PDB file of C-alpha atoms in Angstrom:
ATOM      1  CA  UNK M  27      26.738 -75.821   4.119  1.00 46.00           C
ATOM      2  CA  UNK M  28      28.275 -75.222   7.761  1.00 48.00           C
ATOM      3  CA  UNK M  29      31.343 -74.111   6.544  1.00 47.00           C
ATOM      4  CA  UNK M  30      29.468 -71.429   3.971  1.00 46.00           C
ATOM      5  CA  UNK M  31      27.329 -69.956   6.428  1.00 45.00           C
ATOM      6  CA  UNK M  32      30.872 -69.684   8.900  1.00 45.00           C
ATOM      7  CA  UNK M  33      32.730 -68.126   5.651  1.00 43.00           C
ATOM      8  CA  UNK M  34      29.932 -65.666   5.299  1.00 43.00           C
ATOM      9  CA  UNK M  35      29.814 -64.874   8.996  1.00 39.00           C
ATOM     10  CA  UNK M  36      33.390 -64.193   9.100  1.00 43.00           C
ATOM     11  CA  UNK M  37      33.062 -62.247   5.983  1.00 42.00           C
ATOM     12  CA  UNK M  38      30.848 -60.153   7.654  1.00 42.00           C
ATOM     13  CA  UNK M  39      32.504 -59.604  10.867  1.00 42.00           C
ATOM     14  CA  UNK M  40      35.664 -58.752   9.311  1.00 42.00           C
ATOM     15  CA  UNK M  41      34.105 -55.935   6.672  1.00 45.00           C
ATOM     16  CA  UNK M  42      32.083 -54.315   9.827  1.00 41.00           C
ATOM     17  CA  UNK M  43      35.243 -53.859  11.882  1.00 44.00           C
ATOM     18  CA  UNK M  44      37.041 -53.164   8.890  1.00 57.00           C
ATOM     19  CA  UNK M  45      34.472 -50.072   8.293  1.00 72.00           C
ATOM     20  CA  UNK M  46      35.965 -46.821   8.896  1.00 83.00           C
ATOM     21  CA  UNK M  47      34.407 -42.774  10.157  1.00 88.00           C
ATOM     22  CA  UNK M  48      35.923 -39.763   9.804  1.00 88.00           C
ATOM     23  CA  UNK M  49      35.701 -36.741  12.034  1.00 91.00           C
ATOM     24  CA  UNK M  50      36.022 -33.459  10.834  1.00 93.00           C
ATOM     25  CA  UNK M  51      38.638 -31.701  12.122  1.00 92.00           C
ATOM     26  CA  UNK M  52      38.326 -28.227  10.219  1.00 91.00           C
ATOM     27  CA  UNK M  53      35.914 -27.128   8.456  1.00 92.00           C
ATOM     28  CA  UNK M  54      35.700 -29.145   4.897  1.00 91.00           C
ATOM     29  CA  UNK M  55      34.845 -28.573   1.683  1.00 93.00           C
ATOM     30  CA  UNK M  56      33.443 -31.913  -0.034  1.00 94.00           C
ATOM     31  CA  UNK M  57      34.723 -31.856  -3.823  1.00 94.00           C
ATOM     32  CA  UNK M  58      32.594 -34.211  -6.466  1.00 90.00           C
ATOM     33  CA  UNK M  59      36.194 -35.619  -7.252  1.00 92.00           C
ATOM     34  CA  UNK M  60      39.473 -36.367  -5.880  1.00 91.00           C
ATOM     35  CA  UNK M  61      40.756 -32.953  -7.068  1.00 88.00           C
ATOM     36  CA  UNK M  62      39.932 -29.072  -5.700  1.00 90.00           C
ATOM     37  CA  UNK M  63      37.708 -27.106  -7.853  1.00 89.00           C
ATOM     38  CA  UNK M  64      36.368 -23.314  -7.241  1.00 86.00           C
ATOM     39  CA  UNK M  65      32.955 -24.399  -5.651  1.00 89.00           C
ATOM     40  CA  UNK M  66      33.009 -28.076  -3.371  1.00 92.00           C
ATOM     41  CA  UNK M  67      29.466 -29.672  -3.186  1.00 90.00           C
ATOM     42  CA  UNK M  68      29.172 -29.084   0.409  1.00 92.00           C
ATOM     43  CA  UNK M  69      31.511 -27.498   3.420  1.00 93.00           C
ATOM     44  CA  UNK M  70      31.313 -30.021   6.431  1.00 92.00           C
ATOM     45  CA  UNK M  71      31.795 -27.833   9.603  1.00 92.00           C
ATOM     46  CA  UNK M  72      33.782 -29.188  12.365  1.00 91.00           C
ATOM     47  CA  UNK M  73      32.454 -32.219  14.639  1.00 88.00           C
ATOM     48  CA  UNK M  74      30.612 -33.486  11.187  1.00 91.00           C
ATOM     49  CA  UNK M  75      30.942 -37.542  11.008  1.00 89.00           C
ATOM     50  CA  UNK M  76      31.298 -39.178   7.703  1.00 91.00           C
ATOM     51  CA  UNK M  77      31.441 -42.357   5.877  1.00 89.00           C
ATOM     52  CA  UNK M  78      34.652 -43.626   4.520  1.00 91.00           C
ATOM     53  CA  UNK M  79      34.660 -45.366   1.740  1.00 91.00           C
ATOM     54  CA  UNK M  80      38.172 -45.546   0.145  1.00 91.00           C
ATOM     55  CA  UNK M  81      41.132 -43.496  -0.209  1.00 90.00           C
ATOM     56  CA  UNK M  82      43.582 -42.293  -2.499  1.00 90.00           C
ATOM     57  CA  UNK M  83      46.461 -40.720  -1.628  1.00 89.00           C
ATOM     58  CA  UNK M  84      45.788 -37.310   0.294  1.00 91.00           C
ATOM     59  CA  UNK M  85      42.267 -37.838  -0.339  1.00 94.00           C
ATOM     60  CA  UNK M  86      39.505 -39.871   0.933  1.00 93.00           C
ATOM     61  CA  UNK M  87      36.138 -40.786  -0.494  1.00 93.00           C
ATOM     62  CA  UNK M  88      33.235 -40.577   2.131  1.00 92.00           C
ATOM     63  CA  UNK M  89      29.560 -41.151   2.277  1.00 93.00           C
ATOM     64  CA  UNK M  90      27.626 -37.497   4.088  1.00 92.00           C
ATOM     65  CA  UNK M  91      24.094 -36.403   4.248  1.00 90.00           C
ATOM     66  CA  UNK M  92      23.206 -33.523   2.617  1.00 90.00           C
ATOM     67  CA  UNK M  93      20.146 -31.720   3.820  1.00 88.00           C
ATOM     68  CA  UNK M  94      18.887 -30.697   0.439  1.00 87.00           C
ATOM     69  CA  UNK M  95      19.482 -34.071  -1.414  1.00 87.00           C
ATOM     70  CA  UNK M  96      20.070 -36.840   0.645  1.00 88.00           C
ATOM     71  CA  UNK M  97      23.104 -39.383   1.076  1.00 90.00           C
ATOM     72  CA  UNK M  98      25.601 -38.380  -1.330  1.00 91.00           C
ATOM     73  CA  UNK M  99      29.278 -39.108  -1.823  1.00 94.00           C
ATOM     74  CA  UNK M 100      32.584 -36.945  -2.516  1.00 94.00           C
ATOM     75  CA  UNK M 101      36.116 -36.443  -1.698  1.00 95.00           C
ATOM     76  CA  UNK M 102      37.620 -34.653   1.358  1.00 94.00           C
ATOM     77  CA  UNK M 103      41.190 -34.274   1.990  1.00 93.00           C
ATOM     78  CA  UNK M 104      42.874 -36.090   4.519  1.00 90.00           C
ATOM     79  CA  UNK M 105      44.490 -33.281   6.628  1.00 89.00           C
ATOM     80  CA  UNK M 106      40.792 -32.022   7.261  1.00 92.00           C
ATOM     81  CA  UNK M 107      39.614 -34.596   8.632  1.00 91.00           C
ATOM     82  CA  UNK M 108      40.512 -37.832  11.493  1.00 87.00           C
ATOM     83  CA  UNK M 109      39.848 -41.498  10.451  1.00 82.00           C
ATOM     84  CA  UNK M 110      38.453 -43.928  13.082  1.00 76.00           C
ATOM     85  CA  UNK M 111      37.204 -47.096  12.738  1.00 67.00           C
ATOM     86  CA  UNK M 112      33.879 -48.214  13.645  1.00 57.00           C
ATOM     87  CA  UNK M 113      34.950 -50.411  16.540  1.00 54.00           C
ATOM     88  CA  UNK M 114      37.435 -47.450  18.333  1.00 55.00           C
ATOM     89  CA  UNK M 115      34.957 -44.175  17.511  1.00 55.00           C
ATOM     90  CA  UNK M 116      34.827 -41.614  19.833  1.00 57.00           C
ATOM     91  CA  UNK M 117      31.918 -41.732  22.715  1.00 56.00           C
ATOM     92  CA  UNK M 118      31.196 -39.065  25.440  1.00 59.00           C
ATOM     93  CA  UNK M 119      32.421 -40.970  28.308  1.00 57.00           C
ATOM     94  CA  UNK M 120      31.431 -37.994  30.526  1.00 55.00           C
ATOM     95  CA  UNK M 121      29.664 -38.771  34.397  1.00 61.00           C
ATOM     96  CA  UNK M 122      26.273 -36.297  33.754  1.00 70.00           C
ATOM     97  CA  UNK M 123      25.820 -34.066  36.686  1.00 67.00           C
ATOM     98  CA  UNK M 124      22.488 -32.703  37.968  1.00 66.00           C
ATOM     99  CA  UNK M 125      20.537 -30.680  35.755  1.00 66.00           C
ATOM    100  CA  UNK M 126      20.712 -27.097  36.683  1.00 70.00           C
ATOM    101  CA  UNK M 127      17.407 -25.313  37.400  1.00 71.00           C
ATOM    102  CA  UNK M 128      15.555 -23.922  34.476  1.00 75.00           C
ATOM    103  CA  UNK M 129      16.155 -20.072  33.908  1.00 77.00           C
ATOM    104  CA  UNK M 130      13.453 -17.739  35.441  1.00 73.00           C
ATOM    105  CA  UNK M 131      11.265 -17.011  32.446  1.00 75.00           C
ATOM    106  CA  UNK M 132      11.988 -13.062  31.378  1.00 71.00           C
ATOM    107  CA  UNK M 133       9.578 -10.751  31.864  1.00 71.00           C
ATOM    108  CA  UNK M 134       8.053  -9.615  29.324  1.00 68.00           C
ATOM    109  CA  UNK M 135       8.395  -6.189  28.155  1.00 69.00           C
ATOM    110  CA  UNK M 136       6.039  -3.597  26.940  1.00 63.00           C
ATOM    111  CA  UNK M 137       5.181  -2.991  23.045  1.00 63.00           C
ATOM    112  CA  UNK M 138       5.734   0.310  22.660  1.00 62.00           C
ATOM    113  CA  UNK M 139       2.323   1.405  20.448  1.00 63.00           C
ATOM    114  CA  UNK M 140       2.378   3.018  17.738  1.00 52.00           C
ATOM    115  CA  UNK M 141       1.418   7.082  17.595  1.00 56.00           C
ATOM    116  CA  UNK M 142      -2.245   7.368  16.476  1.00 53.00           C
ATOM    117  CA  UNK M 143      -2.100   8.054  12.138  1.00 55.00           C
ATOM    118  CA  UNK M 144      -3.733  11.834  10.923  1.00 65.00           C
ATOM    119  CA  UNK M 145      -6.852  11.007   9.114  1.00 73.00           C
ATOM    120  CA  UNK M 146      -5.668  10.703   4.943  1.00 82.00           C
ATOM    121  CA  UNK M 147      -7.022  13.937   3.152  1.00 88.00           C
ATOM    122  CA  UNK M 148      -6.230  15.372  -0.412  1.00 92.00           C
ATOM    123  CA  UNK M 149      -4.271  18.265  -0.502  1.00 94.00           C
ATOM    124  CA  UNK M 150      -6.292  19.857  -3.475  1.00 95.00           C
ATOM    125  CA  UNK M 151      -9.611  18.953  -4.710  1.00 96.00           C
ATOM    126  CA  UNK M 152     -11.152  19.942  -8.032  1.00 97.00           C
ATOM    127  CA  UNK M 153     -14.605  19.841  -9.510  1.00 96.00           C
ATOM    128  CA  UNK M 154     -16.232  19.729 -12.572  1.00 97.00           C
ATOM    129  CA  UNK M 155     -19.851  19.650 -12.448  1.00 96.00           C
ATOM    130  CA  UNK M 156     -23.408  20.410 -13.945  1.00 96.00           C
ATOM    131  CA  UNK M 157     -25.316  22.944 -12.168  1.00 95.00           C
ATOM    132  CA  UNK M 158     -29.111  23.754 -12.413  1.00 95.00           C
ATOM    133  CA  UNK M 159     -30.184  27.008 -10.995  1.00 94.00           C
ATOM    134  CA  UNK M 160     -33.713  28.323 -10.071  1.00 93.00           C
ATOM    135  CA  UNK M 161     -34.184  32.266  -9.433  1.00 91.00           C
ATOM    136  CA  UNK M 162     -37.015  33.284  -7.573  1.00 82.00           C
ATOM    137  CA  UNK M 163     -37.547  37.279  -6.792  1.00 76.00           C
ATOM    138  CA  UNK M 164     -39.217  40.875  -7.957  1.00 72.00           C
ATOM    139  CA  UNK M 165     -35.953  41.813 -10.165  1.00 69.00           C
ATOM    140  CA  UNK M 166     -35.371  38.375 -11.666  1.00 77.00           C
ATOM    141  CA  UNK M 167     -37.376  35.517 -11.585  1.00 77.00           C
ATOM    142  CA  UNK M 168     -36.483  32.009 -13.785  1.00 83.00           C
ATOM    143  CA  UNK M 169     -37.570  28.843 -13.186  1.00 77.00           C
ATOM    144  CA  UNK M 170     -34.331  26.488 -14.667  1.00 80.00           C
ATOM    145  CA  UNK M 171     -31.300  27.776 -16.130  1.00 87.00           C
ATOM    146  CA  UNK M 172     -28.663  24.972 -16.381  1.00 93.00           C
ATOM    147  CA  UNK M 173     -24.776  25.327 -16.998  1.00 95.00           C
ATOM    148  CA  UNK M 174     -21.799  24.940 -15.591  1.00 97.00           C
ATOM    149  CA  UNK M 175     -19.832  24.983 -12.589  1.00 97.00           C
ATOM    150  CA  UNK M 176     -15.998  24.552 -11.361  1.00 97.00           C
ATOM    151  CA  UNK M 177     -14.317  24.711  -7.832  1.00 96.00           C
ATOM    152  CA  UNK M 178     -10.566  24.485  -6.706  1.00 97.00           C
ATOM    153  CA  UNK M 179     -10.420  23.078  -2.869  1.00 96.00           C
ATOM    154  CA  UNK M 180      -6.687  23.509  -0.850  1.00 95.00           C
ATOM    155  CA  UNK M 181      -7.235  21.758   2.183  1.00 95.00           C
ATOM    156  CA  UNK M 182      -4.861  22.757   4.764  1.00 94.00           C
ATOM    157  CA  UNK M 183      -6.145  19.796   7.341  1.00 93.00           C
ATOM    158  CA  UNK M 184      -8.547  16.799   6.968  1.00 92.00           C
ATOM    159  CA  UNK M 185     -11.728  19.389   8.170  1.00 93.00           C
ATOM    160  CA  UNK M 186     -10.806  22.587   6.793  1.00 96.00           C
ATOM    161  CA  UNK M 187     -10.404  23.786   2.922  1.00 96.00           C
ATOM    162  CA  UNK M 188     -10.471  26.911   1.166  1.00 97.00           C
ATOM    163  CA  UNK M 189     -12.806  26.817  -2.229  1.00 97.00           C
ATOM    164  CA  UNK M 190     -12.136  29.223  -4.881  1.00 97.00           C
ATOM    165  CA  UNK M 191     -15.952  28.513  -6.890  1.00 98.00           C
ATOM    166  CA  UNK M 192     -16.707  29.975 -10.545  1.00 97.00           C
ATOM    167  CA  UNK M 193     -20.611  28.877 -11.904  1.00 96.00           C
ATOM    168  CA  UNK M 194     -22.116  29.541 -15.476  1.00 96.00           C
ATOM    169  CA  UNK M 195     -26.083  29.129 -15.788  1.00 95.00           C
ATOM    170  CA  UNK M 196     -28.185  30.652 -18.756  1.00 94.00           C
ATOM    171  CA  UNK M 197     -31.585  30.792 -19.632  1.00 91.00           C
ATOM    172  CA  UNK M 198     -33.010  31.644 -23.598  1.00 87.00           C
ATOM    173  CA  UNK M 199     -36.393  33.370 -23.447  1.00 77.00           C
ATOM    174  CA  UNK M 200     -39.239  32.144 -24.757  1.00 71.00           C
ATOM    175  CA  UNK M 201     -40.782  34.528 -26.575  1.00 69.00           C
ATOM    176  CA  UNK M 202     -39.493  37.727 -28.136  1.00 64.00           C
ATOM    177  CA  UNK M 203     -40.136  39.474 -25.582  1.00 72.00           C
ATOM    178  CA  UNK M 204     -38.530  36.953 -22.931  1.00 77.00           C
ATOM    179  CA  UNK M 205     -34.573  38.085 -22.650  1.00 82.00           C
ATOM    180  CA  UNK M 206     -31.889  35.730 -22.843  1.00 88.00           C
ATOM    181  CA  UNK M 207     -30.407  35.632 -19.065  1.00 92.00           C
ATOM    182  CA  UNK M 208     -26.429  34.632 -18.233  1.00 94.00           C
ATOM    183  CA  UNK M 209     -25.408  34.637 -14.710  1.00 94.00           C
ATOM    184  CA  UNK M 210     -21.864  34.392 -13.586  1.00 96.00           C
ATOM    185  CA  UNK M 211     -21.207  33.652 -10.260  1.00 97.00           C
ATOM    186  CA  UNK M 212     -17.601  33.895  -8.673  1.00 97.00           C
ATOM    187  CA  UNK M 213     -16.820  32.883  -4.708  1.00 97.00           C
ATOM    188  CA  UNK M 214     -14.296  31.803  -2.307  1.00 97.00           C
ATOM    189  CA  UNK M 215     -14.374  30.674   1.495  1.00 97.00           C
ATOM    190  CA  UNK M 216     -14.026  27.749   3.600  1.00 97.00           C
ATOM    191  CA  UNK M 217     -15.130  24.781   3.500  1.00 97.00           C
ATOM    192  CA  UNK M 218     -15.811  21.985   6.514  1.00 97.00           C
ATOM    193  CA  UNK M 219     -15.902  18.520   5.767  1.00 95.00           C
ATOM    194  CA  UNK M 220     -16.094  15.449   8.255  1.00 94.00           C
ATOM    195  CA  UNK M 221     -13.930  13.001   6.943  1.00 90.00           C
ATOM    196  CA  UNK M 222     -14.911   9.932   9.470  1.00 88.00           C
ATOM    197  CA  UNK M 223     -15.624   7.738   6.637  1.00 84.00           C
ATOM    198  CA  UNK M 224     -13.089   6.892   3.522  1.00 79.00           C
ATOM    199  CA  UNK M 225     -16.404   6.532   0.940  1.00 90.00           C
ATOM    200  CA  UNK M 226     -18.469   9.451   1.746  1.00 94.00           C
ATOM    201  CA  UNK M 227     -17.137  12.776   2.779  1.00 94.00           C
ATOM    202  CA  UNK M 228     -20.110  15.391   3.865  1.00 96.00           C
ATOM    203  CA  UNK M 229     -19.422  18.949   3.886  1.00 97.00           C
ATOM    204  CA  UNK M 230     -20.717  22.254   4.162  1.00 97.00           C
ATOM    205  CA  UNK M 231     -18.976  25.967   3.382  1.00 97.00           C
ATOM    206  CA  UNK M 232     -19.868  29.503   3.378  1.00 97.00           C
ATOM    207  CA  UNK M 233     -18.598  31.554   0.102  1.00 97.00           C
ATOM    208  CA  UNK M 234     -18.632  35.144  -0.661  1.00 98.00           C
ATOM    209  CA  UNK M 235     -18.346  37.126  -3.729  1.00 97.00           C
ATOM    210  CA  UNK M 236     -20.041  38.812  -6.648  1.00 96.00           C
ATOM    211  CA  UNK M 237     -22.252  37.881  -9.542  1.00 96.00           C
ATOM    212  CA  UNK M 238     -22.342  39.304 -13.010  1.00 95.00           C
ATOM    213  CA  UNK M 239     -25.951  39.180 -14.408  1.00 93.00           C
ATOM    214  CA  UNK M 240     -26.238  40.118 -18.469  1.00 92.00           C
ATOM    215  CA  UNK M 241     -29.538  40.665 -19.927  1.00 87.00           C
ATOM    216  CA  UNK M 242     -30.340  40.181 -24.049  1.00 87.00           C
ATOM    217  CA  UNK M 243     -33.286  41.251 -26.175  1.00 81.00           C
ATOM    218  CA  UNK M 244     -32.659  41.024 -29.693  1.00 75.00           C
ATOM    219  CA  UNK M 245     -29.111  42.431 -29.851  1.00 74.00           C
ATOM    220  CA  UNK M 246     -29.751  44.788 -26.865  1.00 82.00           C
ATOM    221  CA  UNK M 247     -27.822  43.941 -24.036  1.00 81.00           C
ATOM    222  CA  UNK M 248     -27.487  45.234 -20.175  1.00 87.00           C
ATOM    223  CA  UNK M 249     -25.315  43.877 -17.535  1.00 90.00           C
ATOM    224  CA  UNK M 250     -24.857  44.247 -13.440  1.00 90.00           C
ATOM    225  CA  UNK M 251     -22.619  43.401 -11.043  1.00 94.00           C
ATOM    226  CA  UNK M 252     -23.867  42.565  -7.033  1.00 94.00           C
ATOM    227  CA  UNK M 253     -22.313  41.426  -3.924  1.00 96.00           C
ATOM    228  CA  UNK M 254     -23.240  37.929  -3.394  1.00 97.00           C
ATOM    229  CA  UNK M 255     -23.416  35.227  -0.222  1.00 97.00           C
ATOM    230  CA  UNK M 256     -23.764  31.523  -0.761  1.00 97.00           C
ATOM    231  CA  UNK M 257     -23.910  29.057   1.646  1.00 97.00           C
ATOM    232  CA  UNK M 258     -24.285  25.890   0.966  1.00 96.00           C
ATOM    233  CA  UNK M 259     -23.349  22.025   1.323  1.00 96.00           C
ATOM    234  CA  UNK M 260     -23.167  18.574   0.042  1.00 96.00           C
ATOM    235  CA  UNK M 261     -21.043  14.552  -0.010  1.00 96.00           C
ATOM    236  CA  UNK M 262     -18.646  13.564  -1.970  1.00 96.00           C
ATOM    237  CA  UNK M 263     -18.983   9.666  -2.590  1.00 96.00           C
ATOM    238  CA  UNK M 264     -15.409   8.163  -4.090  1.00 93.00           C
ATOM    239  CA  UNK M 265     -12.364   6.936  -3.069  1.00 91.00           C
ATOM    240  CA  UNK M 266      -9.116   8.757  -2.562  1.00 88.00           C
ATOM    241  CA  UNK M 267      -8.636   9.751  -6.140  1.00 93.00           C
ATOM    242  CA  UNK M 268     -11.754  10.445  -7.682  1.00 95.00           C
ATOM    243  CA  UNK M 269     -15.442  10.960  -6.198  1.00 95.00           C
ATOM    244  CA  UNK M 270     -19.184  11.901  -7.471  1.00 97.00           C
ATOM    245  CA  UNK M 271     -20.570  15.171  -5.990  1.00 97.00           C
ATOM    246  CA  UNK M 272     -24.006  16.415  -5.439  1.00 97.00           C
ATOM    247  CA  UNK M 273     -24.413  19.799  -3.371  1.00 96.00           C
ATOM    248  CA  UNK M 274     -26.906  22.324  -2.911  1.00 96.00           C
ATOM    249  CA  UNK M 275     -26.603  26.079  -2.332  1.00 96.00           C
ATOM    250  CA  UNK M 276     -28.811  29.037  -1.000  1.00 96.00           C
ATOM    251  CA  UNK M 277     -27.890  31.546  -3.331  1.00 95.00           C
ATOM    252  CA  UNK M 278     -28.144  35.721  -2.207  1.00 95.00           C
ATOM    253  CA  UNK M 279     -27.704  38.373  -4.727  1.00 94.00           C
ATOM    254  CA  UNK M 280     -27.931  41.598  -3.367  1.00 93.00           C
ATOM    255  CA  UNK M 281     -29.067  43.615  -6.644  1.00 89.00           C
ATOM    256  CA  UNK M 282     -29.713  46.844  -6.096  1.00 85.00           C
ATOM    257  CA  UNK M 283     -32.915  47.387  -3.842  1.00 76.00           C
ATOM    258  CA  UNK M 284     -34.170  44.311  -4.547  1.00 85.00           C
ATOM    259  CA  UNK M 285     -32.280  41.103  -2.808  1.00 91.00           C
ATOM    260  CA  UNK M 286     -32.429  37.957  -4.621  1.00 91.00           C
ATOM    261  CA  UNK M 287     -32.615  34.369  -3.655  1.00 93.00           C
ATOM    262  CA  UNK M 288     -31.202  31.451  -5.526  1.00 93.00           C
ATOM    263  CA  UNK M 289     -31.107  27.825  -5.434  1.00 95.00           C
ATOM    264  CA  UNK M 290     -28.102  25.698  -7.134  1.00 96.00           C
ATOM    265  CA  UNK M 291     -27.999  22.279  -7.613  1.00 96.00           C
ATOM    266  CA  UNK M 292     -24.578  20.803  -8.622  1.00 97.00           C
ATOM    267  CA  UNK M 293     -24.057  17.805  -9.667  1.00 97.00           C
ATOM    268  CA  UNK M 294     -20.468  16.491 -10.808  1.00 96.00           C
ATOM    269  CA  UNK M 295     -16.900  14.331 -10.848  1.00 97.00           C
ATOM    270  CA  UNK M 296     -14.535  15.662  -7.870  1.00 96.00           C
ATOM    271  CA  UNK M 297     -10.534  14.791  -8.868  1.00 96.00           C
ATOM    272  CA  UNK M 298      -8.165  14.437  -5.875  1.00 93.00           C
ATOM    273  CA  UNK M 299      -4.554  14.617  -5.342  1.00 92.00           C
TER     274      UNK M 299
END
C-alpha cells in the first residue's frame, strides 16, 4: 500500500511538471482541426495563455476559454504561438513603484440645449359639416333651415389661416302660400386659432362676402344677391389628422334697405394634412 500511494504521488508530480502553456505570440486563429479552414473557431490576440494538450507536427492542440461557450479545445499552429511549461511560465518580476496621483476629474462641460420646437400645425384644413341656420328680420324671417356647409383653411403659421367658406341652407314652406327659401352663402378671411393644446384647438375668424337668396312659389321664382359679414368662432376637438367641429356664426346680410341678421350653427368632421 506504501509503495501505491508513492507510485501515485510520483505519477502526479511528474504529469503536473510535465503540463505545458502556450503564449500567443501573434494573433491566432484557433481551427476545430489540425488543418486551416476559411473561418477558425476563435482568433486568440496576442498575450492570450492557453492549454496544451498535445501536438502534432506544426500544430498543437490547446485547451482556451471562449467567452460565448465556455472551455473549448482546437488547434493553433506552432509558429503563432510560445510553449512553456507550467513550472518555467513567465511572471512579472517587476519592483512596483508608487502609484501616481489620480487625474484631476474633468470639468464638465455644458449641454448645449436644444432650440425651442414651432408649435405642430396643419398646413391645410378642410371641413365638411351640417349647418342649421335661423333668420330673424323684416325682409326674411325663418325659424330653421338646415343644409350644408364646406370650408378650405391654408394656415400660413400655427395662429393664423385663411378660410375660403361656401354654406347651403333651405327651407320648404308650409303652406302654399309659404315660399320655398335657398340661401347660398360664400366667404373668405382669416382665421385665429390658439393652438396651446394638441386635443382642442379654439378659434375665431372674421369672413366677408356675398349671399345669394332665391325665393319659390309654385314655379315662380326670384333671386338677390347682398354683401355679407360673418363673424364667427368655434373648437376643433381631434388629433393631428382628423377632428370634430362645432362653431357658431353671427350672420349680416345687407339686403337692400333692410339688414339682416343670421345665426349658423355648424356642426362637422375637420380633415388635416
Amino acid at each position: 500500500m506504501r509503495l501505491g500511494a508513492t507510485l501515485l504521488v510520483f505519477v502526479i508530480s511528474t504529469t503536473a511538471s510535465a503540463q505545458q502553456f502556450a503564449t500567443v505570440t501573434t494573433n491566432a486563429p484557433i481551427y476545430a482541426a489540425a488543418q486551416e479552414t476559411p473561418t477558425p473557431l476563435r482568433v486568440a490576440a496576442v498575450g492570450s495563455r492557453l492549454r496544451v494538450l498535445s501536438t502534432e507536427g506544426d500544430w498543437v492542440q490547446v485547451e482556451y476559454n471562449d467567452p460565448q461557450l465556455g472551455r473549448r479545445v482546437g488547434w493553433v499552429l506552432r509558429h503563432y504561438i510560445s510553449l512553456t511549461s507550467h513550472d518555467l511560465r513567465p511572471m512579472d518580476l517587476s519592483v512596483p513603484e508608487a502609484a501616481p496621483a489620480p487625474p484631476a476629474p474633468a470639468q464638465p462641460t455644458a449641454v448645449p440645449t436644444a432650440p425651442a420646437t414651432s408649435i405642430p400645425f396643419p398646413k391645410w384644413e378642410t371641413l365638411l359639416g351640417w349647418s342649421f341656420l335661423h333668420v330673424s328680420g323684416e325682409f326674411l324671417d325663418i325659424n330653421s333651415a338646415l343644409g350644408w356647409n364646406v370650408s378650405v383653411a391654408g394656415n400660413v403659421s400655427p395662429w393664423l389661416g385663411i378660410v375660403g367658406d361656401a354654406a347651403g341652407n333651405y327651407k320648404t314652406g308650409l303652406t302654399a302660400n309659404d315660399p320655398d327659401v335657398a340661401i347660398h352663402t360664400f366667404t373668405g378671411g382669416p382665421r385665429f386659432s390658439a393652438r396651446n393644446s394638441p386635443v382642442a384647438v379654439p378659434f375665431a375668424e372674421f369672413l366677408v362676402g356675398f349671399t345669394r337668396t332665391s325665393f319659390d312659389i309654385d314655379g315662380v321664382g326670384d333671386s338677390s344677391t347682398e354683401f355679407t359679414i360673418q363673424p364667427g368662432g368655434g373648437v376643433d376637438i381631434g388629433n393631428e389628422r382628423v377632428a370634430a367641429r362645432l362653431s357658431f356664426a353671427w350672420r349680416r346680410v345687407f339686403y337692400e334697405g333692410t339688414p339682416t341678421n343670421m345665426f349658423r350653427f355648424v356642426g362637422g368632421v375637420v380633415i388635416r394634412r
